[in-house]
């Protein structure tokens, strides 16, 4: 992927990673509000490893979780994009869409808007036929984004996340799917 990759939506830009995104990325991973539905906060060292992996993988694959800027506003409000989960589950392999925004930017419709841009890229640019999303059952904000995108959940596809220990309250997950023909690119 070139350094000038970008997906534009009415208010947002999803773009290539830059070295100077690291501090904001590490801060996001260390914020308990943002990480409420993840098993743990991410240390600065672990964020450094993940950051290096994300940058390399996004450049190599041509897609990944991209940094999101508000056009004419703040840079790096979070990350939204496409990934290839590599754990063992009934619905994999599949391309997943996901999102993580800094808490001060929640509630403006940014996650949904950025996700529409990423979905359009996945379906039109990459030619994907289906994109999935999943989250822990109690993450109502994230599930609402999935609903607003027109993604559909089948309760019989709920699963226990294999990378979260048995008995952990975040282990039960819901799966949502969106087929290319059901995607509506505008609200
Ligand atoms: C999930 C997240 C990306 C949503 O970002 P956002 O920009 O606020 O999302 P949007 O504004 O596009 O949509 C959020 C929706 O959730 C709704 N919502 C917010 N809090 C809610 C709650 N407690 N109960 C029910 N719905 C809620 C909002 O009202 C909005 O729906 P609406 O447009 O119908 O009013 C953001 O909260 C986040 O980064 N959370 C932490 C990271 C995370 O959990 N990521 C997902 C892991 S799978």
mmCIF file of C-alpha atoms and ligand atoms in Angstrom:
data_model
loop_
_atom_site.group_PDB
_atom_site.id
_atom_site.type_symbol
_atom_site.label_atom_id
_atom_site.label_comp_id
_atom_site.label_asym_id
_atom_site.label_seq_id
_atom_site.Cartn_x
_atom_site.Cartn_y
_atom_site.Cartn_z
ATOM 1 C CA UNK A 1 0.000 0.000 0.000
ATOM 2 C CA UNK A 2 1.344 3.428 -0.856
ATOM 3 C CA UNK A 3 1.965 6.059 1.823
ATOM 4 C CA UNK A 4 -0.745 8.238 0.330
ATOM 5 C CA UNK A 5 -3.533 5.644 0.633
ATOM 6 C CA UNK A 6 -6.773 7.188 1.801
ATOM 7 C CA UNK A 7 -10.488 6.504 2.047
ATOM 8 C CA UNK A 8 -12.629 9.631 2.338
ATOM 9 C CA UNK A 9 -16.094 9.883 3.827
ATOM 10 C CA UNK A 10 -18.066 13.110 4.249
ATOM 11 C CA UNK A 11 -16.303 14.028 7.521
ATOM 12 C CA UNK A 12 -13.419 11.588 7.842
ATOM 13 C CA UNK A 13 -10.239 10.299 6.267
ATOM 14 C CA UNK A 14 -8.943 6.741 6.793
ATOM 15 C CA UNK A 15 -5.279 6.743 5.832
ATOM 16 C CA UNK A 16 -1.903 5.022 5.929
ATOM 17 C CA UNK A 17 -0.081 4.756 9.243
ATOM 18 C CA UNK A 18 2.633 7.274 10.104
ATOM 19 C CA UNK A 19 5.357 6.898 12.746
ATOM 20 C CA UNK A 20 3.960 9.844 14.672
ATOM 21 C CA UNK A 21 0.630 8.030 15.222
ATOM 22 C CA UNK A 22 2.277 5.886 17.894
ATOM 23 C CA UNK A 23 1.666 8.095 20.959
ATOM 24 C CA UNK A 24 -2.041 8.481 20.231
ATOM 25 C CA UNK A 25 -2.335 4.759 19.459
ATOM 26 C CA UNK A 26 -0.644 3.793 22.756
ATOM 27 C CA UNK A 27 -2.859 6.249 24.687
ATOM 28 C CA UNK A 28 -5.975 4.670 23.149
ATOM 29 C CA UNK A 29 -4.840 1.208 24.237
ATOM 30 C CA UNK A 30 -4.132 2.426 27.773
ATOM 31 C CA UNK A 31 -7.546 4.084 28.340
ATOM 32 C CA UNK A 32 -9.832 1.932 30.519
ATOM 33 C CA UNK A 33 -12.965 3.446 28.889
ATOM 34 C CA UNK A 34 -11.824 2.407 25.429
ATOM 35 C CA UNK A 35 -10.628 -1.009 26.609
ATOM 36 C CA UNK A 36 -13.671 -1.861 28.764
ATOM 37 C CA UNK A 37 -14.600 -4.772 26.516
ATOM 38 C CA UNK A 38 -11.094 -6.113 25.962
ATOM 39 C CA UNK A 39 -9.552 -8.569 28.427
ATOM 40 C CA UNK A 40 -6.852 -6.109 29.514
ATOM 41 C CA UNK A 41 -5.249 -2.740 28.891
ATOM 42 C CA UNK A 42 -2.278 -2.813 26.539
ATOM 43 C CA UNK A 43 1.120 -1.794 27.901
ATOM 44 C CA UNK A 44 3.259 0.695 26.032
ATOM 45 C CA UNK A 45 5.729 -2.042 25.008
ATOM 46 C CA UNK A 46 2.929 -4.259 23.721
ATOM 47 C CA UNK A 47 1.420 -1.283 21.871
ATOM 48 C CA UNK A 48 4.824 -0.724 20.229
ATOM 49 C CA UNK A 49 4.864 -4.347 19.001
ATOM 50 C CA UNK A 50 1.288 -4.157 17.758
ATOM 51 C CA UNK A 51 1.894 -0.795 16.102
ATOM 52 C CA UNK A 52 4.867 -2.163 14.174
ATOM 53 C CA UNK A 53 2.872 -5.258 13.163
ATOM 54 C CA UNK A 54 -0.190 -3.212 12.105
ATOM 55 C CA UNK A 55 1.888 -0.835 9.993
ATOM 56 C CA UNK A 56 3.739 -3.689 8.272
ATOM 57 C CA UNK A 57 0.659 -5.835 7.770
ATOM 58 C CA UNK A 58 -1.493 -2.982 6.437
ATOM 59 C CA UNK A 59 1.215 -2.006 3.953
ATOM 60 C CA UNK A 60 1.722 -5.620 2.869
ATOM 61 C CA UNK A 61 -1.947 -6.705 2.583
ATOM 62 C CA UNK A 62 -3.359 -3.485 1.181
ATOM 63 C CA UNK A 63 -5.862 -3.323 4.036
ATOM 64 C CA UNK A 64 -5.930 -3.334 7.798
ATOM 65 C CA UNK A 65 -7.098 -1.102 10.592
ATOM 66 C CA UNK A 66 -6.462 2.432 9.354
ATOM 67 C CA UNK A 67 -5.952 5.600 11.422
ATOM 68 C CA UNK A 68 -8.944 7.943 11.204
ATOM 69 C CA UNK A 69 -8.658 11.753 10.987
ATOM 70 C CA UNK A 70 -11.483 14.269 11.085
ATOM 71 C CA UNK A 71 -11.164 16.313 7.890
ATOM 72 C CA UNK A 72 -10.316 19.854 8.938
ATOM 73 C CA UNK A 73 -10.210 18.682 12.580
ATOM 74 C CA UNK A 74 -8.254 16.412 14.891
ATOM 75 C CA UNK A 75 -5.845 13.835 13.553
ATOM 76 C CA UNK A 76 -5.941 10.204 14.757
ATOM 77 C CA UNK A 77 -9.252 9.941 16.561
ATOM 78 C CA UNK A 78 -8.846 6.148 16.481
ATOM 79 C CA UNK A 79 -8.690 3.249 14.063
ATOM 80 C CA UNK A 80 -11.262 1.562 11.861
ATOM 81 C CA UNK A 81 -10.720 -1.054 9.208
ATOM 82 C CA UNK A 82 -10.523 -4.584 7.937
ATOM 83 C CA UNK A 83 -8.559 -7.506 9.345
ATOM 84 C CA UNK A 84 -8.051 -11.259 9.004
ATOM 85 C CA UNK A 85 -8.640 -12.783 12.440
ATOM 86 C CA UNK A 86 -6.377 -15.771 12.893
ATOM 87 C CA UNK A 87 -7.961 -17.709 15.746
ATOM 88 C CA UNK A 88 -10.003 -20.877 15.438
ATOM 89 C CA UNK A 89 -13.761 -20.251 14.977
ATOM 90 C CA UNK A 90 -16.579 -21.619 12.844
ATOM 91 C CA UNK A 91 -16.835 -18.474 10.665
ATOM 92 C CA UNK A 92 -13.135 -18.164 9.801
ATOM 93 C CA UNK A 93 -11.419 -17.521 7.461
ATOM 94 C CA UNK A 94 -13.284 -14.279 6.847
ATOM 95 C CA UNK A 95 -12.498 -10.581 6.676
ATOM 96 C CA UNK A 96 -13.604 -8.702 9.768
ATOM 97 C CA UNK A 97 -14.465 -5.043 10.213
ATOM 98 C CA UNK A 98 -13.625 -3.378 13.517
ATOM 99 C CA UNK A 99 -13.325 -0.005 15.253
ATOM 100 C CA UNK A 100 -11.724 1.647 18.273
ATOM 101 C CA UNK A 101 -12.051 5.392 18.826
ATOM 102 C CA UNK A 102 -10.778 7.718 21.545
ATOM 103 C CA UNK A 103 -13.575 8.256 24.069
ATOM 104 C CA UNK A 104 -13.760 12.025 23.515
ATOM 105 C CA UNK A 105 -14.848 11.326 19.940
ATOM 106 C CA UNK A 106 -17.663 8.869 20.674
ATOM 107 C CA UNK A 107 -21.277 9.720 19.950
ATOM 108 C CA UNK A 108 -20.846 11.648 16.699
ATOM 109 C CA UNK A 109 -21.513 8.774 14.322
ATOM 110 C CA UNK A 110 -17.824 8.624 13.415
ATOM 111 C CA UNK A 111 -17.411 4.849 13.844
ATOM 112 C CA UNK A 112 -20.384 4.128 11.601
ATOM 113 C CA UNK A 113 -19.288 6.644 8.984
ATOM 114 C CA UNK A 114 -15.697 5.380 8.915
ATOM 115 C CA UNK A 115 -16.941 1.792 8.778
ATOM 116 C CA UNK A 116 -19.111 2.573 5.740
ATOM 117 C CA UNK A 117 -15.980 3.824 3.996
ATOM 118 C CA UNK A 118 -14.057 0.685 4.963
ATOM 119 C CA UNK A 119 -16.925 -1.588 3.878
ATOM 120 C CA UNK A 120 -17.151 0.162 0.499
ATOM 121 C CA UNK A 121 -13.423 -0.381 0.056
ATOM 122 C CA UNK A 122 -13.763 -4.051 1.035
ATOM 123 C CA UNK A 123 -16.643 -4.773 -1.302
ATOM 124 C CA UNK A 124 -15.726 -2.543 -4.250
ATOM 125 C CA UNK A 125 -11.942 -2.281 -3.949
ATOM 126 C CA UNK A 126 -11.119 -5.774 -2.721
ATOM 127 C CA UNK A 127 -14.098 -7.562 -4.253
ATOM 128 C CA UNK A 128 -15.093 -9.253 -0.987
ATOM 129 C CA UNK A 129 -18.456 -11.017 -0.973
ATOM 130 C CA UNK A 130 -19.005 -10.840 2.768
ATOM 131 C CA UNK A 131 -17.542 -9.016 5.787
ATOM 132 C CA UNK A 132 -18.135 -10.080 9.392
ATOM 133 C CA UNK A 133 -17.956 -8.295 12.739
ATOM 134 C CA UNK A 134 -17.913 -9.673 16.245
ATOM 135 C CA UNK A 135 -17.771 -8.398 19.775
ATOM 136 C CA UNK A 136 -18.357 -9.506 23.311
ATOM 137 C CA UNK A 137 -22.098 -9.823 23.979
ATOM 138 C CA UNK A 138 -22.320 -6.842 26.350
ATOM 139 C CA UNK A 139 -20.646 -4.303 24.050
ATOM 140 C CA UNK A 140 -23.874 -2.529 23.127
ATOM 141 C CA UNK A 141 -22.172 0.492 21.526
ATOM 142 C CA UNK A 142 -20.261 -1.697 19.113
ATOM 143 C CA UNK A 143 -23.340 -3.830 18.403
ATOM 144 C CA UNK A 144 -25.318 -0.667 17.659
ATOM 145 C CA UNK A 145 -22.711 0.283 15.048
ATOM 146 C CA UNK A 146 -23.121 -3.174 13.476
ATOM 147 C CA UNK A 147 -26.909 -2.720 13.438
ATOM 148 C CA UNK A 148 -26.647 0.727 11.853
ATOM 149 C CA UNK A 149 -24.428 -0.710 9.128
ATOM 150 C CA UNK A 150 -27.154 -3.209 8.244
ATOM 151 C CA UNK A 151 -25.141 -6.165 9.557
ATOM 152 C CA UNK A 152 -27.164 -9.189 10.691
ATOM 153 C CA UNK A 153 -26.698 -11.414 13.708
ATOM 154 C CA UNK A 154 -27.791 -15.031 13.918
ATOM 155 C CA UNK A 155 -28.002 -16.083 17.562
ATOM 156 C CA UNK A 156 -27.066 -19.622 16.524
ATOM 157 C CA UNK A 157 -23.667 -18.251 15.469
ATOM 158 C CA UNK A 158 -22.830 -16.834 18.905
ATOM 159 C CA UNK A 159 -19.458 -18.218 19.991
ATOM 160 C CA UNK A 160 -16.998 -18.378 22.852
ATOM 161 C CA UNK A 161 -13.864 -16.451 21.911
ATOM 162 C CA UNK A 162 -11.077 -19.039 21.999
ATOM 163 C CA UNK A 163 -8.398 -16.517 23.032
ATOM 164 C CA UNK A 164 -10.323 -15.466 26.165
ATOM 165 C CA UNK A 165 -10.098 -17.934 29.076
ATOM 166 C CA UNK A 166 -13.091 -20.134 29.996
ATOM 167 C CA UNK A 167 -15.281 -18.477 32.599
ATOM 168 C CA UNK A 168 -14.143 -14.944 31.711
ATOM 169 C CA UNK A 169 -17.192 -12.616 31.436
ATOM 170 C CA UNK A 170 -16.019 -11.248 28.045
ATOM 171 C CA UNK A 171 -15.734 -14.698 26.463
ATOM 172 C CA UNK A 172 -19.283 -14.982 24.993
ATOM 173 C CA UNK A 173 -19.332 -13.218 21.606
ATOM 174 C CA UNK A 174 -21.901 -12.338 18.957
ATOM 175 C CA UNK A 175 -21.239 -12.589 15.231
ATOM 176 C CA UNK A 176 -22.695 -10.250 12.614
ATOM 177 C CA UNK A 177 -22.460 -10.695 8.850
ATOM 178 C CA UNK A 178 -22.927 -8.352 5.910
ATOM 179 C CA UNK A 179 -23.120 -9.589 2.332
ATOM 180 C CA UNK A 180 -22.031 -7.351 -0.477
ATOM 181 C CA UNK A 181 -25.518 -7.202 -2.001
ATOM 182 C CA UNK A 182 -27.012 -5.998 1.296
ATOM 183 C CA UNK A 183 -24.543 -3.148 1.816
ATOM 184 C CA UNK A 184 -26.052 0.340 1.675
ATOM 185 C CA UNK A 185 -23.153 2.796 1.334
ATOM 186 C CA UNK A 186 -25.054 5.887 2.498
ATOM 187 C CA UNK A 187 -27.076 6.377 5.725
HETATM 188 C C1 LIG B 1 -17.830 1.255 19.645
HETATM 189 C C2 LIG B 1 -17.310 2.647 19.227
HETATM 190 C C3 LIG B 1 -16.259 2.499 18.125
HETATM 191 C C4 LIG B 1 -18.509 3.474 18.741
HETATM 192 O O1 LIG B 1 -18.011 4.736 18.256
HETATM 193 P P1 LIG B 1 -19.006 5.956 17.942
HETATM 194 O O2 LIG B 1 -18.325 6.846 16.960
HETATM 195 O O3 LIG B 1 -19.493 6.546 19.209
HETATM 196 O O4 LIG B 1 -20.187 5.167 17.235
HETATM 197 P P2 LIG B 1 -21.447 5.820 16.490
HETATM 198 O O5 LIG B 1 -21.661 7.218 17.016
HETATM 199 O O6 LIG B 1 -21.262 5.635 15.035
HETATM 200 O O7 LIG B 1 -22.631 4.865 16.969
HETATM 201 C C5 LIG B 1 -22.755 4.489 18.335
HETATM 202 C C6 LIG B 1 -24.193 4.085 18.616
HETATM 203 O O8 LIG B 1 -24.234 3.439 19.885
HETATM 204 C C7 LIG B 1 -25.253 4.063 20.645
HETATM 205 N N1 LIG B 1 -24.908 3.909 22.052
HETATM 206 C C8 LIG B 1 -23.934 4.536 22.732
HETATM 207 N N2 LIG B 1 -23.941 4.134 24.006
HETATM 208 C C9 LIG B 1 -24.934 3.215 24.118
HETATM 209 C C10 LIG B 1 -25.442 2.432 25.168
HETATM 210 N N3 LIG B 1 -24.897 2.485 26.394
HETATM 211 N N4 LIG B 1 -26.477 1.584 24.928
HETATM 212 C C11 LIG B 1 -27.006 1.500 23.687
HETATM 213 N N5 LIG B 1 -26.566 2.225 22.629
HETATM 214 C C12 LIG B 1 -25.543 3.072 22.864
HETATM 215 C C13 LIG B 1 -25.238 5.490 20.181
HETATM 216 O O9 LIG B 1 -26.420 6.165 20.566
HETATM 217 C C14 LIG B 1 -25.119 5.275 18.681
HETATM 218 O O10 LIG B 1 -26.347 4.843 18.104
HETATM 219 P P3 LIG B 1 -27.394 5.913 17.426
HETATM 220 O O11 LIG B 1 -26.680 6.560 16.294
HETATM 221 O O12 LIG B 1 -28.534 5.058 17.000
HETATM 222 O O13 LIG B 1 -27.750 6.902 18.483
HETATM 223 C C15 LIG B 1 -16.670 3.377 20.443
HETATM 224 O O14 LIG B 1 -17.605 3.411 21.505
HETATM 225 C C16 LIG B 1 -15.386 2.720 20.924
HETATM 226 O O15 LIG B 1 -14.316 2.986 20.384
HETATM 227 N N6 LIG B 1 -15.516 1.853 21.959
HETATM 228 C C17 LIG B 1 -14.333 1.229 22.538
HETATM 229 C C18 LIG B 1 -13.658 0.235 21.629
HETATM 230 C C19 LIG B 1 -14.579 -0.922 21.278
HETATM 231 O O16 LIG B 1 -15.310 -1.429 22.125
HETATM 232 N N7 LIG B 1 -14.470 -1.344 20.033
HETATM 233 C C20 LIG B 1 -15.206 -2.463 19.526
HETATM 234 C C21 LIG B 1 -14.604 -3.724 19.875
HETATM 235 S S1 LIG B 1 -15.432 -5.032 19.022
#
